[in-house]
PDB file of C-alpha atoms in Angstrom:
ATOM      1  CA  UNK A 469       8.931  -1.327   4.660  1.00  0.00           C
ATOM      2  CA  UNK A 470       4.861  -1.959   4.442  1.00  0.00           C
ATOM      3  CA  UNK A 471       3.180  -4.401   1.072  1.00  0.00           C
ATOM      4  CA  UNK A 472       1.711  -1.699  -0.521  1.00  0.00           C
ATOM      5  CA  UNK A 473       5.460   0.110  -1.110  1.00  0.00           C
ATOM      6  CA  UNK A 474       6.272  -3.090  -1.180  1.00  0.00           C
ATOM      7  CA  UNK A 475       4.714  -3.407  -4.204  1.00  0.00           C
ATOM      8  CA  UNK A 476       4.615  -0.777  -5.672  1.00  0.00           C
ATOM      9  CA  UNK A 477       8.834  -1.373  -5.969  1.00  0.00           C
ATOM     10  CA  UNK A 478       7.746  -4.725  -7.364  1.00  0.00           C
ATOM     11  CA  UNK A 479       5.436  -3.175 -10.340  1.00  0.00           C
ATOM     12  CA  UNK A 480       9.174  -0.756 -11.630  1.00  0.00           C
ATOM     13  CA  UNK A 481       9.441  -0.364 -14.579  1.00  0.00           C
ATOM     14  CA  UNK A 482      13.139  -0.732 -14.528  1.00  0.00           C
ATOM     15  CA  UNK A 483      13.398  -4.706 -13.733  1.00  0.00           C
ATOM     16  CA  UNK A 484      16.527  -5.067 -14.181  1.00  0.00           C
ATOM     17  CA  UNK A 485      16.915  -3.174 -10.170  1.00  0.00           C
ATOM     18  CA  UNK A 486      13.573  -4.808  -9.591  1.00  0.00           C
ATOM     19  CA  UNK A 487      16.071  -7.867  -9.607  1.00  0.00           C
ATOM     20  CA  UNK A 488      19.003  -6.816  -7.663  1.00  0.00           C
ATOM     21  CA  UNK A 489      16.521  -5.393  -4.975  1.00  0.00           C
ATOM     22  CA  UNK A 490      15.285  -8.995  -4.512  1.00  0.00           C
ATOM     23  CA  UNK A 491      18.322 -10.389  -5.076  1.00  0.00           C
ATOM     24  CA  UNK A 492      19.219  -8.840  -0.900  1.00  0.00           C
ATOM     25  CA  UNK A 493      17.072 -10.325   0.464  1.00  0.00           C
ATOM     26  CA  UNK A 494      18.552 -13.724  -0.022  1.00  0.00           C
ATOM     27  CA  UNK A 495      14.748 -15.598  -0.697  1.00  0.00           C
ATOM     28  CA  UNK A 496      14.259 -19.577  -1.008  1.00  0.00           C
ATOM     29  CA  UNK A 497      13.003 -20.441  -4.268  1.00  0.00           C
ATOM     30  CA  UNK A 498       9.701 -21.371  -3.502  1.00  0.00           C
ATOM     31  CA  UNK A 499       9.477 -17.257  -1.427  1.00  0.00           C
ATOM     32  CA  UNK A 500      10.947 -15.843  -5.115  1.00  0.00           C
ATOM     33  CA  UNK A 501       8.186 -17.991  -7.261  1.00  0.00           C
ATOM     34  CA  UNK A 502       4.766 -16.708  -4.637  1.00  0.00           C
ATOM     35  CA  UNK A 503       6.170 -13.494  -4.922  1.00  0.00           C
ATOM     36  CA  UNK A 504       6.777 -12.950  -8.675  1.00  0.00           C
ATOM     37  CA  UNK A 505       3.645 -14.361  -9.113  1.00  0.00           C
ATOM     38  CA  UNK A 506       1.247 -12.620  -6.740  1.00  0.00           C
ATOM     39  CA  UNK A 507       3.508  -9.145  -6.138  1.00  0.00           C
ATOM     40  CA  UNK A 508       5.397  -8.744  -9.861  1.00  0.00           C
ATOM     41  CA  UNK A 509       3.051 -11.027 -12.264  1.00  0.00           C
ATOM     42  CA  UNK A 510      -0.202 -10.212 -10.116  1.00  0.00           C
ATOM     43  CA  UNK A 511      -2.244 -13.583  -9.813  1.00  0.00           C
ATOM     44  CA  UNK A 512      -3.551 -14.390  -7.261  1.00  0.00           C
ATOM     45  CA  UNK A 513      -2.560 -16.797  -4.410  1.00  0.00           C
ATOM     46  CA  UNK A 514      -5.659 -19.195  -5.573  1.00  0.00           C
ATOM     47  CA  UNK A 515      -4.062 -18.813  -8.766  1.00  0.00           C
ATOM     48  CA  UNK A 516      -0.324 -18.854  -8.449  1.00  0.00           C
ATOM     49  CA  UNK A 517      -0.396 -21.792  -6.069  1.00  0.00           C
ATOM     50  CA  UNK A 518      -2.631 -24.732  -9.161  1.00  0.00           C
ATOM     51  CA  UNK A 519      -0.136 -22.831 -11.734  1.00  0.00           C
ATOM     52  CA  UNK A 520       2.901 -24.139  -9.336  1.00  0.00           C
ATOM     53  CA  UNK A 521       0.636 -27.253  -7.899  1.00  0.00           C
ATOM     54  CA  UNK A 522       1.402 -26.489  -4.274  1.00  0.00           C
ATOM     55  CA  UNK A 523      -1.367 -25.887  -1.921  1.00  0.00           C
ATOM     56  CA  UNK A 524      -2.694 -22.431  -1.253  1.00  0.00           C
ATOM     57  CA  UNK A 525      -1.538 -22.605   2.394  1.00  0.00           C
ATOM     58  CA  UNK A 526       1.720 -23.273   0.920  1.00  0.00           C
ATOM     59  CA  UNK A 527       1.876 -20.820  -1.511  1.00  0.00           C
ATOM     60  CA  UNK A 528      -0.025 -17.955   1.553  1.00  0.00           C
ATOM     61  CA  UNK A 529       2.956 -18.869   3.967  1.00  0.00           C
ATOM     62  CA  UNK A 530       5.880 -18.437   1.465  1.00  0.00           C
ATOM     63  CA  UNK A 531       4.414 -14.821  -0.374  1.00  0.00           C
ATOM     64  CA  UNK A 532       3.940 -13.110   3.708  1.00  0.00           C
ATOM     65  CA  UNK A 533       7.839 -14.531   4.315  1.00  0.00           C
ATOM     66  CA  UNK A 534       8.656 -13.312   1.107  1.00  0.00           C
ATOM     67  CA  UNK A 535       6.827  -9.529   1.559  1.00  0.00           C
ATOM     68  CA  UNK A 536       8.912  -9.877   5.683  1.00  0.00           C
ATOM     69  CA  UNK A 537      12.227 -10.885   3.396  1.00  0.00           C
ATOM     70  CA  UNK A 538      11.924  -8.064   1.189  1.00  0.00           C
ATOM     71  CA  UNK A 539      10.982  -5.788   3.466  1.00  0.00           C
ATOM     72  CA  UNK A 540      13.492  -6.489   6.409  1.00  0.00           C
ATOM     73  CA  UNK A 541      16.141  -5.765   3.254  1.00  0.00           C
ATOM     74  CA  UNK A 542      14.882  -3.020   2.169  1.00  0.00           C
ATOM     75  CA  UNK A 543      14.560  -1.537   5.484  1.00  0.00           C
ATOM     76  CA  UNK A 544      18.056   0.627   5.340  1.00  0.00           C
ATOM     77  CA  UNK A 545      17.776   1.954   1.109  1.00  0.00           C
ATOM     78  CA  UNK A 546      16.126   4.612   0.483  1.00  0.00           C
ATOM     79  CA  UNK A 547      16.690   4.084  -2.621  1.00  0.00           C
ATOM     80  CA  UNK A 548      14.011   2.231  -2.538  1.00  0.00           C
ATOM     81  CA  UNK A 549      12.200   4.240  -1.212  1.00  0.00           C
ATOM     82  CA  UNK A 550      13.188   7.397  -3.350  1.00  0.00           C
ATOM     83  CA  UNK A 551      12.368   5.627  -6.817  1.00  0.00           C
ATOM     84  CA  UNK A 552       8.964   4.478  -5.780  1.00  0.00           C
ATOM     85  CA  UNK A 553       7.527   7.872  -4.545  1.00  0.00           C
TER      86      UNK A 553
END
């Protein structure tokens, strides 16, 4: 699943389903924070880094890893793709 589809699903209105699907990816707390702030809330990585008190490079790295883990975790679940069509 590509990043565009992942972001579309992260913005799905039923947040309970999104929370469930995100929990399937076994993200670290840093990755989950990056995905939540940048992916779900739409903050820039620089703003998210400033808000959390970390470096922009760290935020970028956590976001990338989070997106990669979500892609791998969601690859075998067609219901996720169906919801964003």
